Amino acid sequence: MIAPAKFKKMLDENDGRFPLLTLDEFFKDNTEEDSIAPNQWEYGRPTLAEIWNLLREIEQMPDVAWVRVALHDDTEIVRDGGDEALILVGDSIILCTDMDSGRLEKAVDCEWLCSDGVIELKQAQIETFSCVPPIPDNFKCLAIVWD
């Protein structure tokens, strides 16, 4: 999981816009099962480890340029005693791909993820984030969404 200091630096360098986090930045050592799709956790949604494994496999597909985690507005840095702690809250998974949404829904098994499906993001939606990797020609950004 991304360190609070690194996250804070990303915010400072990007006018407070949330970064798109890599899979490792969000999932590695993250034990807060309700940090993404909390309404589906304990109601069939797979564990964070299972989601992370699936997304790493998807990220290796030749028709996927990158996979990132978009954060919910509830993400915050809080004081934990004398230290700062980062409360990560994932909103959606964004994939840069040349697949159509139907094919991606099948590849990630949205039913298994207890997801509401896949939507295509407009360029203006992507620009609300910082740390967005390049989008290759003929690729688009699709989001796996919950709620």
Short mmCIF file of N, CA and C in Angstrom, two decimals:
data_model
loop_
_atom_site.label_atom_id
_atom_site.label_comp_id
_atom_site.label_asym_id
_atom_site.label_seq_id
_atom_site.Cartn_x
_atom_site.Cartn_y
_atom_site.Cartn_z
N MET A 1 0.85 -1.17 0.00
CA MET A 1 0.00 0.00 0.00
C MET A 1 0.90 1.23 0.00
N ILE A 2 0.46 2.25 -0.70
CA ILE A 2 1.25 3.46 -0.82
C ILE A 2 1.44 4.11 0.56
N ALA A 3 2.63 4.62 0.79
CA ALA A 3 2.94 5.29 2.06
C ALA A 3 2.25 6.64 2.12
N PRO A 4 1.82 7.04 3.31
CA PRO A 4 1.15 8.34 3.45
C PRO A 4 1.97 9.50 2.91
N ALA A 5 3.28 9.50 3.16
CA ALA A 5 4.13 10.61 2.69
C ALA A 5 4.16 10.68 1.17
N LYS A 6 4.24 9.52 0.51
CA LYS A 6 4.25 9.51 -0.95
C LYS A 6 2.90 9.98 -1.51
N PHE A 7 1.83 9.52 -0.88
CA PHE A 7 0.50 9.92 -1.32
C PHE A 7 0.32 11.43 -1.16
N LYS A 8 0.75 11.95 -0.02
CA LYS A 8 0.66 13.38 0.25
C LYS A 8 1.45 14.18 -0.79
N LYS A 9 2.63 13.68 -1.14
CA LYS A 9 3.46 14.35 -2.16
C LYS A 9 2.75 14.36 -3.51
N MET A 10 2.12 13.26 -3.87
CA MET A 10 1.38 13.19 -5.13
C MET A 10 0.25 14.22 -5.14
N LEU A 11 -0.44 14.34 -4.02
CA LEU A 11 -1.52 15.34 -3.93
C LEU A 11 -0.95 16.75 -4.07
N ASP A 12 0.13 17.02 -3.36
CA ASP A 12 0.74 18.35 -3.39
C ASP A 12 1.22 18.73 -4.79
N GLU A 13 1.76 17.77 -5.51
CA GLU A 13 2.31 18.03 -6.84
C GLU A 13 1.22 18.14 -7.91
N ASN A 14 -0.01 17.78 -7.56
CA ASN A 14 -1.09 17.74 -8.56
C ASN A 14 -2.34 18.49 -8.10
N ASP A 15 -2.14 19.59 -7.41
CA ASP A 15 -3.23 20.47 -7.00
C ASP A 15 -4.34 19.73 -6.24
N GLY A 16 -3.97 18.73 -5.47
CA GLY A 16 -4.94 18.01 -4.65
C GLY A 16 -5.75 16.96 -5.38
N ARG A 17 -5.50 16.79 -6.69
CA ARG A 17 -6.23 15.75 -7.44
C ARG A 17 -5.72 14.37 -7.03
N PHE A 18 -6.66 13.47 -6.80
CA PHE A 18 -6.29 12.10 -6.45
C PHE A 18 -5.55 11.43 -7.61
N PRO A 19 -4.49 10.69 -7.27
CA PRO A 19 -3.79 9.93 -8.31
C PRO A 19 -4.52 8.63 -8.62
N LEU A 20 -4.33 8.14 -9.82
CA LEU A 20 -4.71 6.76 -10.10
C LEU A 20 -3.57 5.91 -9.53
N LEU A 21 -3.90 5.00 -8.64
CA LEU A 21 -2.88 4.18 -8.00
C LEU A 21 -2.63 2.90 -8.77
N THR A 22 -1.37 2.47 -8.76
CA THR A 22 -1.06 1.16 -9.33
C THR A 22 -1.69 0.09 -8.46
N LEU A 23 -1.74 -1.11 -8.98
CA LEU A 23 -2.31 -2.21 -8.21
C LEU A 23 -1.53 -2.43 -6.91
N ASP A 24 -0.19 -2.38 -7.00
CA ASP A 24 0.61 -2.55 -5.79
C ASP A 24 0.37 -1.42 -4.80
N GLU A 25 0.26 -0.19 -5.29
CA GLU A 25 0.04 0.95 -4.39
C GLU A 25 -1.26 0.82 -3.62
N PHE A 26 -2.25 0.19 -4.20
CA PHE A 26 -3.53 0.02 -3.51
C PHE A 26 -3.61 -1.29 -2.74
N PHE A 27 -3.23 -2.39 -3.36
CA PHE A 27 -3.51 -3.71 -2.80
C PHE A 27 -2.40 -4.29 -1.91
N LYS A 28 -1.14 -3.99 -2.19
CA LYS A 28 -0.05 -4.62 -1.44
C LYS A 28 -0.14 -4.25 0.04
N ASP A 29 -0.19 -5.25 0.89
CA ASP A 29 -0.28 -5.09 2.35
C ASP A 29 -1.56 -4.39 2.81
N ASN A 30 -2.55 -4.26 1.94
CA ASN A 30 -3.83 -3.67 2.32
C ASN A 30 -4.69 -4.78 2.92
N THR A 31 -5.00 -4.67 4.19
CA THR A 31 -5.81 -5.68 4.88
C THR A 31 -7.22 -5.19 5.18
N GLU A 32 -7.54 -4.00 4.73
CA GLU A 32 -8.87 -3.44 4.98
C GLU A 32 -9.82 -3.92 3.88
N GLU A 33 -10.48 -5.03 4.11
CA GLU A 33 -11.32 -5.65 3.09
C GLU A 33 -12.42 -4.72 2.59
N ASP A 34 -12.85 -3.80 3.42
CA ASP A 34 -13.91 -2.90 2.96
C ASP A 34 -13.36 -1.63 2.31
N SER A 35 -12.09 -1.66 1.90
CA SER A 35 -11.50 -0.48 1.25
C SER A 35 -11.90 -0.34 -0.22
N ILE A 36 -12.57 -1.34 -0.75
CA ILE A 36 -13.16 -1.23 -2.09
C ILE A 36 -14.43 -2.08 -2.09
N ALA A 37 -15.45 -1.57 -2.74
CA ALA A 37 -16.76 -2.25 -2.80
C ALA A 37 -17.21 -2.73 -1.42
N PRO A 38 -17.24 -1.81 -0.43
CA PRO A 38 -17.58 -2.23 0.93
C PRO A 38 -18.99 -2.80 1.06
N ASN A 39 -19.91 -2.35 0.22
CA ASN A 39 -21.28 -2.87 0.31
C ASN A 39 -21.40 -4.31 -0.17
N GLN A 40 -20.41 -4.77 -0.91
CA GLN A 40 -20.43 -6.15 -1.39
C GLN A 40 -19.55 -7.08 -0.55
N TRP A 41 -18.66 -6.49 0.28
CA TRP A 41 -17.81 -7.32 1.13
C TRP A 41 -18.69 -8.06 2.13
N GLU A 42 -18.42 -9.30 2.31
CA GLU A 42 -19.18 -10.23 3.14
C GLU A 42 -20.54 -10.57 2.54
N TYR A 43 -20.79 -10.14 1.31
CA TYR A 43 -22.02 -10.50 0.60
C TYR A 43 -21.67 -11.13 -0.75
N GLY A 44 -20.49 -11.76 -0.82
CA GLY A 44 -20.11 -12.48 -2.01
C GLY A 44 -18.90 -11.93 -2.74
N ARG A 45 -18.53 -10.68 -2.48
CA ARG A 45 -17.37 -10.11 -3.16
C ARG A 45 -16.11 -10.86 -2.74
N PRO A 46 -15.24 -11.19 -3.71
CA PRO A 46 -14.01 -11.88 -3.36
C PRO A 46 -13.11 -11.01 -2.47
N THR A 47 -12.11 -11.64 -1.88
CA THR A 47 -11.18 -10.92 -1.01
C THR A 47 -10.31 -9.96 -1.83
N LEU A 48 -9.67 -9.03 -1.14
CA LEU A 48 -8.74 -8.12 -1.81
C LEU A 48 -7.64 -8.90 -2.52
N ALA A 49 -7.13 -9.93 -1.87
CA ALA A 49 -6.07 -10.74 -2.48
C ALA A 49 -6.54 -11.38 -3.78
N GLU A 50 -7.76 -11.88 -3.80
CA GLU A 50 -8.29 -12.50 -5.01
C GLU A 50 -8.50 -11.47 -6.12
N ILE A 51 -9.00 -10.30 -5.75
CA ILE A 51 -9.18 -9.23 -6.73
C ILE A 51 -7.84 -8.80 -7.29
N TRP A 52 -6.86 -8.63 -6.42
CA TRP A 52 -5.51 -8.22 -6.83
C TRP A 52 -4.92 -9.24 -7.80
N ASN A 53 -5.04 -10.52 -7.47
CA ASN A 53 -4.51 -11.57 -8.37
C ASN A 53 -5.17 -11.51 -9.74
N LEU A 54 -6.48 -11.37 -9.76
CA LEU A 54 -7.20 -11.28 -11.04
C LEU A 54 -6.72 -10.08 -11.85
N LEU A 55 -6.63 -8.93 -11.20
CA LEU A 55 -6.26 -7.71 -11.92
C LEU A 55 -4.81 -7.76 -12.42
N ARG A 56 -3.92 -8.40 -11.69
CA ARG A 56 -2.54 -8.57 -12.18
C ARG A 56 -2.53 -9.43 -13.44
N GLU A 57 -3.38 -10.46 -13.48
CA GLU A 57 -3.47 -11.30 -14.69
C GLU A 57 -4.03 -10.48 -15.85
N ILE A 58 -5.08 -9.70 -15.60
CA ILE A 58 -5.68 -8.87 -16.64
C ILE A 58 -4.67 -7.86 -17.17
N GLU A 59 -3.87 -7.28 -16.26
CA GLU A 59 -2.89 -6.28 -16.65
C GLU A 59 -1.84 -6.83 -17.61
N GLN A 60 -1.63 -8.14 -17.58
CA GLN A 60 -0.64 -8.78 -18.46
C GLN A 60 -1.19 -9.12 -19.85
N MET A 61 -2.48 -8.95 -20.04
CA MET A 61 -3.07 -9.27 -21.34
C MET A 61 -2.55 -8.30 -22.40
N PRO A 62 -2.33 -8.79 -23.62
CA PRO A 62 -1.76 -7.92 -24.66
C PRO A 62 -2.65 -6.75 -25.06
N ASP A 63 -3.96 -6.86 -24.83
CA ASP A 63 -4.85 -5.76 -25.20
C ASP A 63 -5.19 -4.85 -24.02
N VAL A 64 -4.35 -4.91 -22.98
CA VAL A 64 -4.48 -4.02 -21.82
C VAL A 64 -3.16 -3.28 -21.64
N ALA A 65 -3.22 -1.94 -21.67
CA ALA A 65 -2.01 -1.13 -21.50
C ALA A 65 -1.67 -0.96 -20.02
N TRP A 66 -2.69 -0.74 -19.20
CA TRP A 66 -2.47 -0.57 -17.76
C TRP A 66 -3.78 -0.72 -17.00
N VAL A 67 -3.63 -0.96 -15.69
CA VAL A 67 -4.77 -1.08 -14.77
C VAL A 67 -4.44 -0.22 -13.55
N ARG A 68 -5.39 0.58 -13.12
CA ARG A 68 -5.19 1.45 -11.96
C ARG A 68 -6.44 1.45 -11.08
N VAL A 69 -6.26 1.92 -9.84
CA VAL A 69 -7.37 2.05 -8.91
C VAL A 69 -7.70 3.53 -8.75
N ALA A 70 -8.93 3.88 -9.02
CA ALA A 70 -9.42 5.24 -8.78
C ALA A 70 -9.95 5.30 -7.35
N LEU A 71 -9.67 6.40 -6.68
CA LEU A 71 -10.03 6.53 -5.28
C LEU A 71 -11.33 7.28 -5.07
N HIS A 72 -12.01 6.91 -4.01
CA HIS A 72 -13.24 7.56 -3.59
C HIS A 72 -12.87 8.81 -2.79
N ASP A 73 -13.77 9.77 -2.75
CA ASP A 73 -13.55 11.01 -2.01
C ASP A 73 -13.35 10.79 -0.51
N ASP A 74 -13.72 9.64 0.01
CA ASP A 74 -13.53 9.35 1.43
C ASP A 74 -12.08 9.01 1.78
N THR A 75 -11.21 8.88 0.78
CA THR A 75 -9.79 8.65 1.04
C THR A 75 -9.24 9.86 1.80
N GLU A 76 -8.47 9.58 2.85
CA GLU A 76 -7.93 10.68 3.64
C GLU A 76 -6.69 10.27 4.42
N ILE A 77 -5.93 11.27 4.81
CA ILE A 77 -4.80 11.07 5.70
C ILE A 77 -5.24 11.55 7.08
N VAL A 78 -5.08 10.68 8.08
CA VAL A 78 -5.50 11.00 9.44
C VAL A 78 -4.32 10.85 10.39
N ARG A 79 -4.44 11.46 11.53
CA ARG A 79 -3.44 11.31 12.58
C ARG A 79 -3.75 10.04 13.37
N ASP A 80 -2.73 9.23 13.55
CA ASP A 80 -2.84 8.01 14.34
C ASP A 80 -1.79 8.10 15.43
N GLY A 81 -2.18 8.69 16.55
CA GLY A 81 -1.18 9.02 17.57
C GLY A 81 -0.35 10.16 17.04
N GLY A 82 0.95 9.98 16.97
CA GLY A 82 1.83 11.00 16.41
C GLY A 82 2.11 10.81 14.94
N ASP A 83 1.65 9.71 14.36
CA ASP A 83 1.93 9.39 12.97
C ASP A 83 0.72 9.69 12.08
N GLU A 84 1.01 9.80 10.80
CA GLU A 84 -0.08 9.93 9.83
C GLU A 84 -0.41 8.56 9.27
N ALA A 85 -1.68 8.31 9.08
CA ALA A 85 -2.15 7.06 8.49
C ALA A 85 -3.01 7.40 7.28
N LEU A 86 -2.87 6.61 6.26
CA LEU A 86 -3.64 6.80 5.04
C LEU A 86 -4.81 5.84 5.05
N ILE A 87 -6.01 6.39 4.93
CA ILE A 87 -7.22 5.58 4.81
C ILE A 87 -7.57 5.56 3.32
N LEU A 88 -7.25 4.46 2.67
CA LEU A 88 -7.53 4.32 1.24
C LEU A 88 -8.93 3.78 1.03
N VAL A 89 -9.66 4.43 0.15
CA VAL A 89 -11.00 3.96 -0.21
C VAL A 89 -11.06 3.93 -1.74
N GLY A 90 -11.09 2.73 -2.29
CA GLY A 90 -11.17 2.58 -3.74
C GLY A 90 -12.58 2.81 -4.24
N ASP A 91 -12.67 3.45 -5.39
CA ASP A 91 -13.97 3.72 -5.99
C ASP A 91 -14.24 2.78 -7.16
N SER A 92 -13.26 2.66 -8.05
CA SER A 92 -13.41 1.82 -9.23
C SER A 92 -12.04 1.38 -9.71
N ILE A 93 -12.03 0.42 -10.62
CA ILE A 93 -10.81 -0.04 -11.26
C ILE A 93 -10.84 0.47 -12.69
N ILE A 94 -9.80 1.18 -13.09
CA ILE A 94 -9.75 1.73 -14.44
C ILE A 94 -8.72 0.95 -15.25
N LEU A 95 -9.16 0.52 -16.42
CA LEU A 95 -8.30 -0.25 -17.32
C LEU A 95 -8.19 0.49 -18.64
N CYS A 96 -6.98 0.62 -19.12
CA CYS A 96 -6.74 1.18 -20.44
C CYS A 96 -6.60 0.00 -21.40
N THR A 97 -7.51 -0.10 -22.35
CA THR A 97 -7.60 -1.29 -23.18
C THR A 97 -8.19 -0.97 -24.54
N ASP A 98 -8.03 -1.90 -25.47
CA ASP A 98 -8.74 -1.76 -26.73
C ASP A 98 -9.93 -2.73 -26.80
N MET A 99 -10.23 -3.40 -25.67
CA MET A 99 -11.40 -4.27 -25.58
C MET A 99 -12.67 -3.43 -25.49
N ASP A 100 -13.79 -4.01 -25.91
CA ASP A 100 -15.06 -3.33 -25.65
C ASP A 100 -15.54 -3.73 -24.25
N SER A 101 -16.51 -3.01 -23.74
CA SER A 101 -16.94 -3.22 -22.36
C SER A 101 -17.49 -4.62 -22.12
N GLY A 102 -18.22 -5.17 -23.07
CA GLY A 102 -18.77 -6.51 -22.91
C GLY A 102 -17.69 -7.57 -22.77
N ARG A 103 -16.66 -7.45 -23.59
CA ARG A 103 -15.56 -8.42 -23.52
C ARG A 103 -14.81 -8.29 -22.19
N LEU A 104 -14.61 -7.05 -21.74
CA LEU A 104 -13.93 -6.85 -20.47
C LEU A 104 -14.76 -7.39 -19.31
N GLU A 105 -16.08 -7.18 -19.36
CA GLU A 105 -16.95 -7.71 -18.29
C GLU A 105 -16.79 -9.22 -18.16
N LYS A 106 -16.67 -9.90 -19.29
CA LYS A 106 -16.48 -11.35 -19.24
C LYS A 106 -15.08 -11.70 -18.75
N ALA A 107 -14.06 -10.96 -19.21
CA ALA A 107 -12.67 -11.26 -18.82
C ALA A 107 -12.46 -11.11 -17.32
N VAL A 108 -13.08 -10.09 -16.71
CA VAL A 108 -12.90 -9.87 -15.28
C VAL A 108 -13.97 -10.56 -14.44
N ASP A 109 -14.99 -11.10 -15.10
CA ASP A 109 -16.11 -11.78 -14.43
C ASP A 109 -16.76 -10.86 -13.41
N CYS A 110 -17.44 -9.85 -13.93
CA CYS A 110 -18.10 -8.86 -13.08
C CYS A 110 -19.07 -9.47 -12.08
N GLU A 111 -19.70 -10.58 -12.46
CA GLU A 111 -20.60 -11.23 -11.52
C GLU A 111 -19.83 -11.73 -10.30
N TRP A 112 -18.69 -12.37 -10.53
CA TRP A 112 -17.85 -12.87 -9.45
C TRP A 112 -17.36 -11.71 -8.57
N LEU A 113 -17.04 -10.57 -9.20
CA LEU A 113 -16.58 -9.40 -8.47
C LEU A 113 -17.71 -8.69 -7.72
N CYS A 114 -18.94 -9.12 -7.96
CA CYS A 114 -20.12 -8.43 -7.42
C CYS A 114 -20.14 -6.99 -7.89
N SER A 115 -19.68 -6.79 -9.11
CA SER A 115 -19.61 -5.46 -9.71
C SER A 115 -20.90 -5.16 -10.45
N ASP A 116 -21.16 -3.86 -10.60
CA ASP A 116 -22.32 -3.43 -11.38
C ASP A 116 -22.01 -3.38 -12.87
N GLY A 117 -20.77 -3.69 -13.24
CA GLY A 117 -20.42 -3.75 -14.65
C GLY A 117 -19.26 -2.85 -15.01
N VAL A 118 -19.14 -2.61 -16.31
CA VAL A 118 -18.05 -1.84 -16.89
C VAL A 118 -18.63 -0.66 -17.65
N ILE A 119 -18.05 0.51 -17.45
CA ILE A 119 -18.47 1.69 -18.21
C ILE A 119 -17.26 2.30 -18.89
N GLU A 120 -17.51 2.98 -20.00
CA GLU A 120 -16.42 3.69 -20.69
C GLU A 120 -16.35 5.10 -20.13
N LEU A 121 -15.12 5.54 -19.86
CA LEU A 121 -14.90 6.88 -19.33
C LEU A 121 -14.59 7.85 -20.45
N LYS A 122 -15.10 9.05 -20.34
CA LYS A 122 -14.79 10.11 -21.28
C LYS A 122 -13.45 10.74 -20.88
N GLN A 123 -12.80 11.38 -21.82
CA GLN A 123 -11.51 12.02 -21.57
C GLN A 123 -11.60 12.99 -20.38
N ALA A 124 -12.68 13.75 -20.28
CA ALA A 124 -12.84 14.71 -19.18
C ALA A 124 -12.87 14.00 -17.83
N GLN A 125 -13.42 12.79 -17.78
CA GLN A 125 -13.44 12.03 -16.53
C GLN A 125 -12.03 11.58 -16.15
N ILE A 126 -11.25 11.17 -17.13
CA ILE A 126 -9.87 10.74 -16.89
C ILE A 126 -9.04 11.91 -16.39
N GLU A 127 -9.29 13.10 -16.93
CA GLU A 127 -8.50 14.28 -16.57
C GLU A 127 -8.75 14.76 -15.15
N THR A 128 -9.75 14.21 -14.46
CA THR A 128 -9.96 14.60 -13.06
C THR A 128 -8.92 13.95 -12.15
N PHE A 129 -8.20 12.95 -12.65
CA PHE A 129 -7.18 12.24 -11.88
C PHE A 129 -5.79 12.75 -12.24
N SER A 130 -4.86 12.52 -11.32
CA SER A 130 -3.45 12.75 -11.63
C SER A 130 -2.78 11.39 -11.81
N CYS A 131 -1.54 11.42 -12.24
CA CYS A 131 -0.74 10.20 -12.40
C CYS A 131 -1.39 9.21 -13.36
N VAL A 132 -1.95 9.74 -14.44
CA VAL A 132 -2.57 8.88 -15.46
C VAL A 132 -1.49 8.49 -16.47
N PRO A 133 -1.25 7.19 -16.64
CA PRO A 133 -0.27 6.77 -17.64
C PRO A 133 -0.75 7.14 -19.05
N PRO A 134 0.17 7.13 -20.02
CA PRO A 134 -0.23 7.41 -21.40
C PRO A 134 -1.28 6.41 -21.89
N ILE A 135 -2.17 6.92 -22.73
CA ILE A 135 -3.20 6.09 -23.35
C ILE A 135 -2.80 5.88 -24.81
N PRO A 136 -2.45 4.65 -25.19
CA PRO A 136 -2.04 4.41 -26.57
C PRO A 136 -3.16 4.71 -27.58
N ASP A 137 -2.76 4.97 -28.80
CA ASP A 137 -3.74 5.17 -29.87
C ASP A 137 -4.67 3.96 -29.95
N ASN A 138 -5.93 4.23 -30.22
CA ASN A 138 -6.98 3.22 -30.36
C ASN A 138 -7.32 2.49 -29.06
N PHE A 139 -6.84 2.99 -27.93
CA PHE A 139 -7.21 2.44 -26.63
C PHE A 139 -8.16 3.41 -25.96
N LYS A 140 -8.88 2.91 -24.99
CA LYS A 140 -9.81 3.74 -24.22
C LYS A 140 -9.72 3.32 -22.77
N CYS A 141 -10.35 4.08 -21.91
CA CYS A 141 -10.36 3.75 -20.49
C CYS A 141 -11.75 3.25 -20.10
N LEU A 142 -11.77 2.07 -19.54
CA LEU A 142 -13.00 1.46 -19.05
C LEU A 142 -12.87 1.32 -17.54
N ALA A 143 -13.99 1.43 -16.84
CA ALA A 143 -13.98 1.33 -15.40
C ALA A 143 -14.89 0.20 -14.92
N ILE A 144 -14.35 -0.61 -14.03
CA ILE A 144 -15.16 -1.59 -13.31
C ILE A 144 -15.75 -0.84 -12.13
N VAL A 145 -17.07 -0.84 -12.03
CA VAL A 145 -17.74 -0.02 -11.02
C VAL A 145 -18.59 -0.86 -10.09
N TRP A 146 -18.76 -0.34 -8.89
CA TRP A 146 -19.66 -0.91 -7.90
C TRP A 146 -20.61 0.20 -7.46
N ASP A 147 -21.84 -0.15 -7.17
CA ASP A 147 -22.86 0.81 -6.71
C ASP A 147 -23.10 1.89 -7.73
#
